[in-house]
Tab-separated table of C-alpha atoms in Angstrom:
chain	number	residue	atom	x	y	z
A	132	UNK	CA	-0.381	0.403	0.001
A	133	UNK	CA	2.665	2.566	0.850
A	134	UNK	CA	4.836	1.882	-2.737
A	135	UNK	CA	1.394	2.487	-4.401
A	136	UNK	CA	0.751	5.633	-2.487
A	137	UNK	CA	4.710	5.873	-3.789
A	138	UNK	CA	3.970	5.556	-7.439
A	139	UNK	CA	0.716	7.444	-6.657
A	140	UNK	CA	2.224	10.964	-5.540
A	141	UNK	CA	5.331	11.170	-8.070
A	142	UNK	CA	2.836	11.021	-10.953
A	143	UNK	CA	0.781	12.891	-10.007
A	144	UNK	CA	3.128	16.286	-9.487
A	145	UNK	CA	6.313	15.549	-11.476
A	146	UNK	CA	8.640	17.829	-13.640
A	147	UNK	CA	7.881	18.361	-17.261
A	148	UNK	CA	10.107	15.745	-19.027
A	149	UNK	CA	9.291	12.518	-16.797
A	150	UNK	CA	4.718	13.189	-17.474
A	151	UNK	CA	2.331	12.370	-19.699
A	152	UNK	CA	1.429	16.121	-19.222
A	153	UNK	CA	3.478	18.629	-20.919
A	154	UNK	CA	3.726	21.954	-21.403
A	155	UNK	CA	5.816	23.844	-24.037
A	156	UNK	CA	8.780	23.727	-24.444
A	157	UNK	CA	7.952	27.403	-24.649
A	158	UNK	CA	6.195	27.679	-20.341
A	159	UNK	CA	8.743	28.399	-17.413
A	160	UNK	CA	8.960	29.502	-14.290
A	161	UNK	CA	9.746	33.493	-14.782
A	162	UNK	CA	8.599	33.432	-17.762
A	163	UNK	CA	5.882	36.375	-18.592
A	164	UNK	CA	3.087	35.997	-20.751
A	165	UNK	CA	0.822	38.218	-22.629
A	166	UNK	CA	-1.128	41.020	-19.660
A	167	UNK	CA	-4.733	42.468	-20.667
A	168	UNK	CA	-6.467	43.199	-22.223
A	169	UNK	CA	-4.779	39.880	-24.527
A	170	UNK	CA	-5.645	36.741	-23.401
A	171	UNK	CA	-2.976	35.172	-22.832
A	172	UNK	CA	-2.594	31.386	-25.013
A	173	UNK	CA	-1.084	28.651	-23.304
A	174	UNK	CA	-0.401	24.416	-24.509
A	175	UNK	CA	0.966	21.596	-24.618
A	176	UNK	CA	0.688	17.878	-25.327
A	177	UNK	CA	-0.717	14.746	-23.686
A	178	UNK	CA	-1.541	10.929	-24.027
A	179	UNK	CA	-4.428	9.888	-22.786
A	180	UNK	CA	-7.415	11.492	-25.218
A	181	UNK	CA	-10.783	13.629	-24.640
A	182	UNK	CA	-9.451	13.791	-21.555
A	183	UNK	CA	-9.592	17.709	-19.654
A	184	UNK	CA	-6.667	19.533	-18.319
A	185	UNK	CA	-6.903	22.685	-15.990
A	186	UNK	CA	-4.594	25.762	-15.772
A	187	UNK	CA	-4.930	27.358	-12.660
A	188	UNK	CA	-4.128	30.588	-12.631
A	189	UNK	CA	-2.557	32.086	-8.971
A	190	UNK	CA	-1.983	35.581	-7.790
A	191	UNK	CA	-1.879	37.042	-4.230
A	192	UNK	CA	-4.377	36.976	-1.853
A	193	UNK	CA	-6.786	35.081	-3.184
A	194	UNK	CA	-6.907	36.142	-7.361
A	195	UNK	CA	-7.103	33.262	-8.780
A	196	UNK	CA	-8.768	31.520	-11.942
A	197	UNK	CA	-8.591	28.658	-14.295
A	198	UNK	CA	-9.796	27.423	-17.238
A	199	UNK	CA	-10.558	23.892	-18.519
A	200	UNK	CA	-10.057	22.241	-21.925
A	201	UNK	CA	-10.284	18.022	-23.703
A	202	UNK	CA	-7.201	17.321	-25.173
A	203	UNK	CA	-7.607	16.258	-28.874
A	204	UNK	CA	-4.656	14.371	-31.408
A	205	UNK	CA	-2.336	14.491	-28.238
A	206	UNK	CA	-2.641	18.204	-27.926
A	207	UNK	CA	-4.440	21.062	-26.058
A	208	UNK	CA	-4.279	25.277	-25.996
A	209	UNK	CA	-6.212	27.268	-23.640
A	210	UNK	CA	-7.072	30.064	-23.360
A	211	UNK	CA	-5.937	32.310	-20.712
A	212	UNK	CA	-8.081	34.951	-18.336
A	213	UNK	CA	-6.833	38.173	-18.727
A	214	UNK	CA	-4.793	39.196	-16.675
A	215	UNK	CA	-3.311	43.067	-15.414
A	216	UNK	CA	-1.859	42.493	-12.449
A	217	UNK	CA	2.136	43.360	-11.465
A	218	UNK	CA	2.850	40.788	-9.698
A	219	UNK	CA	3.992	37.513	-9.499
A	220	UNK	CA	1.805	34.038	-10.773
A	221	UNK	CA	2.400	30.697	-9.994
A	222	UNK	CA	0.558	28.182	-12.701
A	223	UNK	CA	-0.667	24.704	-12.295
A	224	UNK	CA	-1.669	22.346	-15.376
A	225	UNK	CA	-3.400	19.317	-14.254
A	226	UNK	CA	-4.927	16.165	-16.181
A	227	UNK	CA	-5.432	12.617	-15.696
A	228	UNK	CA	-1.534	12.485	-17.319
A	229	UNK	CA	0.289	14.746	-14.623
A	230	UNK	CA	0.636	17.753	-13.065
A	231	UNK	CA	3.482	20.385	-13.962
A	232	UNK	CA	3.591	23.975	-12.438
A	233	UNK	CA	5.128	26.934	-12.956
A	234	UNK	CA	6.650	29.676	-10.598
A	235	UNK	CA	7.061	33.360	-11.044
A	236	UNK	CA	4.826	34.021	-13.949
A	237	UNK	CA	4.732	37.724	-14.730
A	238	UNK	CA	1.679	39.095	-16.982
A	239	UNK	CA	3.418	42.259	-18.910
A	240	UNK	CA	3.672	43.081	-22.774
A	241	UNK	CA	5.854	40.226	-24.927
A	242	UNK	CA	8.077	41.084	-27.941
A	243	UNK	CA	9.376	38.603	-30.325
A	244	UNK	CA	13.077	39.632	-32.200
A	245	UNK	CA	14.555	38.343	-34.766
A	246	UNK	CA	16.371	38.864	-38.005
A	247	UNK	CA	20.380	38.326	-38.480
A	248	UNK	CA	24.208	38.924	-36.408
A	249	UNK	CA	22.293	42.650	-35.345
A	250	UNK	CA	19.963	41.404	-33.497
A	251	UNK	CA	22.140	38.442	-32.514
A	252	UNK	CA	25.092	41.225	-31.336
A	253	UNK	CA	25.152	40.443	-27.202
A	254	UNK	CA	25.068	42.319	-24.247
A	255	UNK	CA	28.361	42.134	-23.549
A	256	UNK	CA	30.177	44.102	-26.839
A	257	UNK	CA	28.125	47.195	-26.833
A	258	UNK	CA	29.886	50.594	-25.589
A	259	UNK	CA	30.044	50.566	-22.084
A	260	UNK	CA	29.040	46.876	-21.952
A	261	UNK	CA	30.314	46.835	-18.630
A	262	UNK	CA	27.890	49.451	-16.951
A	263	UNK	CA	25.164	48.481	-19.187
A	264	UNK	CA	25.106	44.715	-18.385
A	265	UNK	CA	24.893	46.251	-14.493
A	266	UNK	CA	21.986	48.357	-15.205
A	267	UNK	CA	20.312	45.216	-16.759
A	268	UNK	CA	19.820	43.658	-13.084
A	269	UNK	CA	17.925	47.180	-11.925
A	270	UNK	CA	15.084	45.669	-14.150
A	271	UNK	CA	14.182	42.608	-12.398
A	272	UNK	CA	10.446	42.283	-14.353
A	273	UNK	CA	12.101	42.984	-17.994
A	274	UNK	CA	12.378	38.949	-18.729
A	275	UNK	CA	14.578	37.655	-21.538
A	276	UNK	CA	14.962	34.257	-23.183
A	277	UNK	CA	16.506	33.095	-26.623
A	278	UNK	CA	15.743	30.325	-29.231
A	279	UNK	CA	19.055	27.403	-29.727
A	280	UNK	CA	19.719	28.349	-33.543
A	281	UNK	CA	18.351	25.231	-35.205
A	282	UNK	CA	17.040	24.244	-38.960
A	283	UNK	CA	14.482	22.228	-40.095
A	284	UNK	CA	13.475	21.860	-43.491
A	285	UNK	CA	10.058	21.093	-42.410
A	286	UNK	CA	7.827	23.213	-39.474
A	287	UNK	CA	8.065	21.810	-36.386
A	288	UNK	CA	6.126	21.968	-32.990
A	289	UNK	CA	8.557	22.252	-30.370
A	290	UNK	CA	11.623	23.966	-30.368
A	291	UNK	CA	14.424	24.830	-27.344
A	292	UNK	CA	16.056	27.636	-25.985
A	293	UNK	CA	19.681	27.829	-25.412
A	294	UNK	CA	18.744	30.599	-22.603
A	295	UNK	CA	16.042	30.095	-20.685
A	296	UNK	CA	13.381	32.183	-19.034
A	297	UNK	CA	15.761	35.108	-16.914
A	298	UNK	CA	14.412	35.131	-13.750
A	299	UNK	CA	14.705	38.467	-11.071
A	300	UNK	CA	18.934	38.635	-11.460
A	301	UNK	CA	19.590	36.224	-14.658
A	302	UNK	CA	22.759	36.097	-16.811
A	303	UNK	CA	22.485	39.153	-19.544
A	304	UNK	CA	26.272	37.925	-20.562
A	305	UNK	CA	24.624	35.465	-23.924
A	306	UNK	CA	21.687	38.378	-24.484
A	307	UNK	CA	20.551	40.309	-27.907
A	308	UNK	CA	21.625	43.847	-27.114
A	309	UNK	CA	18.627	45.450	-29.058
A	310	UNK	CA	16.250	43.388	-27.656
A	311	UNK	CA	17.681	43.674	-23.948
A	312	UNK	CA	17.637	47.726	-24.671
A	313	UNK	CA	14.389	47.656	-26.307
A	314	UNK	CA	13.198	46.032	-23.204
A	315	UNK	CA	14.099	48.165	-20.120
A	316	UNK	CA	13.879	51.481	-22.033
A	317	UNK	CA	9.951	50.333	-22.600
A	318	UNK	CA	9.683	49.084	-19.231
A	319	UNK	CA	10.295	52.758	-16.962
A	320	UNK	CA	7.812	54.431	-19.539
A	321	UNK	CA	4.623	51.474	-19.230
A	322	UNK	CA	5.163	50.420	-15.252
A	323	UNK	CA	4.408	46.732	-15.765
A	324	UNK	CA	7.420	44.038	-17.334
A	325	UNK	CA	8.731	43.008	-20.311
A	326	UNK	CA	8.545	40.046	-21.625
A	327	UNK	CA	11.809	39.736	-24.360
A	328	UNK	CA	11.819	36.151	-26.816
A	329	UNK	CA	14.875	35.825	-29.436
A	330	UNK	CA	14.857	33.994	-32.130
A	331	UNK	CA	17.913	35.037	-34.947
A	332	UNK	CA	20.763	33.421	-37.166
A	333	UNK	CA	23.584	35.552	-37.958
A	334	UNK	CA	24.171	36.225	-41.831
A	335	UNK	CA	20.653	34.766	-42.775
A	336	UNK	CA	17.993	36.108	-45.345
A	337	UNK	CA	15.051	36.797	-44.720
A	338	UNK	CA	13.439	33.660	-47.226
A	339	UNK	CA	15.122	31.523	-43.897
A	340	UNK	CA	12.270	33.198	-41.010
A	341	UNK	CA	9.282	33.447	-44.451
A	342	UNK	CA	6.577	30.521	-44.907
A	343	UNK	CA	6.318	28.977	-47.872
A	344	UNK	CA	3.136	31.400	-49.323
A	345	UNK	CA	5.626	34.494	-48.980
A	346	UNK	CA	6.612	33.029	-51.654
A	347	UNK	CA	3.321	33.050	-53.317
A	348	UNK	CA	4.076	37.024	-54.656
A	349	UNK	CA	7.668	37.181	-54.427
A	350	UNK	CA	10.399	35.862	-57.367
A	351	UNK	CA	13.030	34.507	-54.694
A	352	UNK	CA	16.521	32.436	-55.751
A	353	UNK	CA	16.620	29.202	-53.436
A	354	UNK	CA	19.314	28.182	-51.589
A	355	UNK	CA	20.627	25.595	-49.119
A	356	UNK	CA	22.116	25.300	-44.607
A	357	UNK	CA	21.028	28.255	-42.537
A	358	UNK	CA	20.144	30.263	-46.249
A	359	UNK	CA	17.497	27.639	-47.808
A	360	UNK	CA	13.630	28.645	-47.922
A	361	UNK	CA	11.974	28.344	-44.768
A	362	UNK	CA	14.336	26.532	-42.197
A	363	UNK	CA	14.576	28.791	-39.835
A	364	UNK	CA	10.953	29.566	-39.828
A	365	UNK	CA	10.077	26.443	-39.584
A	366	UNK	CA	13.060	25.880	-36.220
A	367	UNK	CA	12.465	28.811	-34.819
A	368	UNK	CA	9.143	30.811	-35.369
A	369	UNK	CA	6.943	28.056	-36.036
A	370	UNK	CA	6.766	27.144	-32.727
A	371	UNK	CA	5.430	29.906	-31.364
A	372	UNK	CA	2.789	30.695	-33.193
A	373	UNK	CA	-0.174	30.366	-30.558
A	374	UNK	CA	2.488	32.864	-28.850
A	375	UNK	CA	0.304	36.207	-28.004
A	376	UNK	CA	2.435	38.790	-28.822
A	377	UNK	CA	2.392	42.700	-28.076
A	378	UNK	CA	4.454	42.970	-31.342
A	379	UNK	CA	7.666	42.197	-33.227
A	380	UNK	CA	10.773	43.235	-33.789
A	381	UNK	CA	13.566	42.778	-36.732
A	382	UNK	CA	17.104	43.183	-37.410
A	383	UNK	CA	17.919	42.101	-41.438
A	384	UNK	CA	18.630	42.398	-44.267
A	385	UNK	CA	22.394	42.714	-44.958
A	386	UNK	CA	21.779	39.208	-46.092
A	387	UNK	CA	19.929	40.287	-48.901
A	388	UNK	CA	22.104	43.259	-49.805
A	389	UNK	CA	22.757	42.616	-53.146
A	390	UNK	CA	18.864	42.084	-54.615
A	391	UNK	CA	17.182	45.033	-52.749
A	392	UNK	CA	14.898	45.151	-55.617
A	393	UNK	CA	13.729	41.913	-54.350
A	394	UNK	CA	14.108	42.689	-50.656
A	395	UNK	CA	10.889	45.836	-50.627
A	396	UNK	CA	8.206	42.956	-52.071
A	397	UNK	CA	10.296	39.723	-49.292
A	398	UNK	CA	10.165	42.248	-46.523
A	399	UNK	CA	6.211	42.922	-47.030
A	400	UNK	CA	5.422	39.333	-47.851
A	401	UNK	CA	6.864	37.889	-44.363
A	402	UNK	CA	5.417	40.575	-41.745
A	403	UNK	CA	1.649	40.027	-43.520
A	404	UNK	CA	2.174	35.816	-42.892
A	405	UNK	CA	3.754	36.398	-39.957
A	406	UNK	CA	0.636	38.638	-38.437
A	407	UNK	CA	-1.587	36.053	-40.662
A	408	UNK	CA	-0.414	33.766	-38.446
A	409	UNK	CA	0.289	34.499	-35.058
A	410	UNK	CA	-3.607	35.575	-35.110
A	411	UNK	CA	-4.534	32.747	-36.076
A	412	UNK	CA	-2.856	29.599	-34.000
A	413	UNK	CA	-2.938	32.150	-30.664
A	414	UNK	CA	-6.774	32.089	-31.007
A	415	UNK	CA	-7.411	35.174	-32.539
A	416	UNK	CA	-5.287	37.101	-29.365
A	417	UNK	CA	-2.316	38.209	-30.895
A	418	UNK	CA	-3.383	40.653	-33.239
A	419	UNK	CA	-3.292	40.744	-36.991
A	420	UNK	CA	-2.088	43.768	-37.534
A	421	UNK	CA	0.249	43.747	-34.517
A	422	UNK	CA	2.696	46.566	-34.510
A	423	UNK	CA	6.528	45.460	-35.989
A	424	UNK	CA	9.434	48.117	-35.692
A	425	UNK	CA	12.923	46.812	-37.864
A	426	UNK	CA	16.163	48.698	-37.627
A	427	UNK	CA	17.561	50.649	-41.213
A	428	UNK	CA	21.207	49.411	-42.139
A	429	UNK	CA	23.545	51.631	-40.643
A	430	UNK	CA	26.815	52.553	-42.454
A	431	UNK	CA	29.202	50.126	-43.262
A	432	UNK	CA	32.037	51.510	-45.175
A	433	UNK	CA	33.438	55.357	-45.535
A	434	UNK	CA	32.023	55.568	-49.633
A	435	UNK	CA	30.444	57.720	-51.944
A	436	UNK	CA	27.222	55.243	-51.190
A	437	UNK	CA	25.676	57.106	-47.517
A	438	UNK	CA	27.887	54.234	-46.278
A	439	UNK	CA	26.288	51.056	-47.728
A	440	UNK	CA	23.067	49.536	-48.711
A	441	UNK	CA	21.365	52.263	-50.059
A	442	UNK	CA	19.147	50.155	-51.846
A	443	UNK	CA	18.402	48.674	-48.630
A	444	UNK	CA	17.500	50.676	-47.365
A	445	UNK	CA	15.154	51.901	-49.596
A	446	UNK	CA	13.196	48.249	-49.980
A	447	UNK	CA	13.433	48.270	-46.149
A	448	UNK	CA	10.518	50.481	-46.207
A	449	UNK	CA	9.470	48.513	-49.510
A	450	UNK	CA	10.021	51.214	-51.465
A	451	UNK	CA	7.977	54.478	-49.428
A	452	UNK	CA	11.345	55.363	-47.608
A	453	UNK	CA	9.160	55.566	-44.215
A	454	UNK	CA	7.025	53.881	-42.188
A	455	UNK	CA	4.073	53.392	-41.208
A	456	UNK	CA	2.814	53.677	-45.194
A	457	UNK	CA	-0.076	52.187	-46.904
A	458	UNK	CA	1.838	49.435	-48.217
A	459	UNK	CA	3.223	48.298	-44.590
A	460	UNK	CA	0.415	49.932	-41.870
A	461	UNK	CA	1.312	50.047	-37.878
A	462	UNK	CA	5.340	49.509	-38.779
A	463	UNK	CA	8.032	51.687	-38.094
A	464	UNK	CA	11.182	52.190	-38.174
A	465	UNK	CA	14.596	53.104	-36.338
A	466	UNK	CA	16.780	54.821	-38.609
A	467	UNK	CA	20.811	53.536	-38.169
A	468	UNK	CA	22.358	55.172	-41.069
A	469	UNK	CA	23.847	57.600	-39.235
A	470	UNK	CA	25.804	55.625	-36.733
A	471	UNK	CA	27.786	53.922	-38.056
A	472	UNK	CA	31.096	52.223	-36.199
A	473	UNK	CA	33.707	52.077	-38.333
A	474	UNK	CA	35.872	51.229	-35.612
A	475	UNK	CA	34.053	47.817	-34.222
A	476	UNK	CA	36.323	45.197	-33.352
A	477	UNK	CA	33.572	42.633	-34.669
A	478	UNK	CA	34.304	43.953	-38.059
A	479	UNK	CA	32.143	47.445	-39.242
A	480	UNK	CA	28.702	45.915	-40.391
A	481	UNK	CA	28.579	45.333	-36.321
A	482	UNK	CA	28.483	49.055	-34.702
A	483	UNK	CA	27.781	48.607	-31.289
A	484	UNK	CA	25.799	51.486	-30.490
A	485	UNK	CA	23.035	49.333	-29.505
A	486	UNK	CA	21.361	51.686	-26.730
A	487	UNK	CA	20.445	54.322	-29.475
A	488	UNK	CA	18.741	51.903	-32.175
A	489	UNK	CA	17.159	50.399	-28.829
A	490	UNK	CA	15.927	54.080	-27.814
A	491	UNK	CA	15.156	55.072	-31.391
A	492	UNK	CA	12.932	51.557	-31.454
A	493	UNK	CA	10.906	52.728	-28.104
A	494	UNK	CA	9.974	55.630	-29.623
A	495	UNK	CA	8.346	54.133	-32.992
A	496	UNK	CA	6.374	51.063	-30.382
A	497	UNK	CA	5.083	54.230	-27.637
A	498	UNK	CA	3.671	56.538	-31.279
A	499	UNK	CA	3.205	52.822	-32.943
A	500	UNK	CA	2.335	50.103	-30.597
A	501	UNK	CA	1.005	52.061	-27.635
A	502	UNK	CA	-0.844	54.358	-29.226
A	503	UNK	CA	1.258	57.544	-28.007
A	504	UNK	CA	0.962	59.346	-30.798
A	505	UNK	CA	1.763	62.643	-28.946
A	506	UNK	CA	5.901	60.600	-29.503
A	507	UNK	CA	7.691	61.347	-32.689
A	508	UNK	CA	9.306	59.055	-33.390
A	509	UNK	CA	9.464	59.984	-37.639
A	510	UNK	CA	12.314	62.537	-38.593
A	511	UNK	CA	11.855	65.445	-41.006
A	512	UNK	CA	9.769	64.012	-43.685
A	513	UNK	CA	9.732	66.856	-47.401
A	514	UNK	CA	6.038	68.463	-47.616
A	515	UNK	CA	6.951	70.284	-50.632
A	516	UNK	CA	9.690	70.757	-53.817
A	517	UNK	CA	9.710	73.565	-56.368
A	518	UNK	CA	12.055	73.992	-58.777
A	519	UNK	CA	13.891	77.325	-60.198
A	520	UNK	CA	16.111	77.130	-63.621
A	521	UNK	CA	18.961	74.283	-61.461
A	522	UNK	CA	18.245	75.045	-58.410
A	523	UNK	CA	15.328	73.365	-56.189
A	524	UNK	CA	13.676	74.300	-53.014
A	525	UNK	CA	12.852	70.994	-50.484
A	526	UNK	CA	9.749	72.116	-47.391
A	527	UNK	CA	10.335	69.699	-44.818
A	528	UNK	CA	7.453	70.026	-42.246
A	529	UNK	CA	5.903	72.641	-44.086
A	530	UNK	CA	8.995	74.124	-42.603
A	531	UNK	CA	8.546	74.261	-39.511
A	532	UNK	CA	11.813	71.888	-38.997
A	533	UNK	CA	14.841	72.465	-37.822
A	534	UNK	CA	17.313	70.557	-40.139
A	535	UNK	CA	21.418	70.520	-39.680
A	536	UNK	CA	22.732	70.050	-42.986
A	537	UNK	CA	26.150	68.400	-42.633
A	538	UNK	CA	27.128	67.365	-45.893
A	539	UNK	CA	25.652	66.880	-49.413
A	540	UNK	CA	26.356	63.653	-50.061
A	541	UNK	CA	23.599	60.976	-49.492
A	542	UNK	CA	20.724	63.448	-52.002
A	543	UNK	CA	19.177	61.653	-55.318
A	544	UNK	CA	17.425	62.674	-57.404
A	545	UNK	CA	13.936	60.631	-58.982
A	546	UNK	CA	12.440	61.942	-62.253
A	547	UNK	CA	9.774	60.255	-63.733
A	548	UNK	CA	6.377	60.779	-65.404
A	549	UNK	CA	2.858	62.329	-62.460
A	550	UNK	CA	1.891	59.342	-63.590
A	551	UNK	CA	4.205	56.567	-62.419
A	552	UNK	CA	5.155	55.841	-58.357
A	553	UNK	CA	8.683	54.609	-59.902
A	554	UNK	CA	11.928	55.742	-61.231
A	555	UNK	CA	12.461	56.166	-65.036
A	556	UNK	CA	16.165	55.153	-65.832
A	557	UNK	CA	16.757	58.216	-66.507
A	558	UNK	CA	18.106	60.101	-62.305
A	559	UNK	CA	19.858	62.929	-61.876
């Protein structure tokens, strides 16, 4: 009888790896789930078909709620009640197959950070890194996790995280600098928890991060390895699709810089597909127009082409030159062409000034994602152009902008007829 009782106790409260009832690998103690009015989604697997899975969320005092769902084809998924309290919660998941507990779970805004090496660029490599790492410890309610580098030819349901969710005083040396600093700078403006999920891989093109549906509207060149079509989407994004998100950040483009004419189409297609698929798989809790912020490519060389990448920067906006735009609504851009780092020990393509980039992303997020129209995040905008012989006068912000012109390089006049939206071959 004592042996039987011990077996029963062990089967009802066990580690995820030992239970037939499992949560997705995304879920860990110390994590951040999306706060209300959106509802966080939890999901996992279980062996007993049709079994009832109960998820109980318990906060301080008598603050608790529970929801149930059924196991269907070995999987289960549930929407939690919307939660806005900023204190820590415990989450108990139970079924006939086991019992799993998560502790120190916060509800806040969850942002996905993706792209290539400048998103992967770690906090310990930025300018003034020692001070930044010390400052980061002052933000226990900003939590971070990072996906392991994995590729797959087919869509995956689970993934591995080489940095599990960081709790208070978590080790942040390997965290994405742009992703972490964005959360750190955003937190004082919101005063509630921030969850940061990094899934990035250096040297990878946009095609690797795009689902197959994105290629139906854009012509692309098939590649192999981590640059292959959808291989990182399959392994490092698809397993996250049920996550309820506030928005996404993107720092990528260098790997596509030789084909800027294609990139404009590809980035729009990727953003559209991410939005649609996260919305559908999160049970409509991630907005179908979720905020999407990205970083303009910085200068990479001393030359007359504005530090290289002029075509790619234009393509990053889908050929509008600004964001948000009619083709890519609810997007925002952190300008970085003025932030070169030609002495970077990590190569000129990897500028260390990630603090400026993160600050600019926060400005865009406050305006676009958080509807603070009073926050200015865009530069002066040309509102009129007048020709006077061989001279041209461009007025910015109806003449109210304060401009400081430091050199005459970087301007291009595109000649076209009034009925066209693209340039003719002749350029002055």
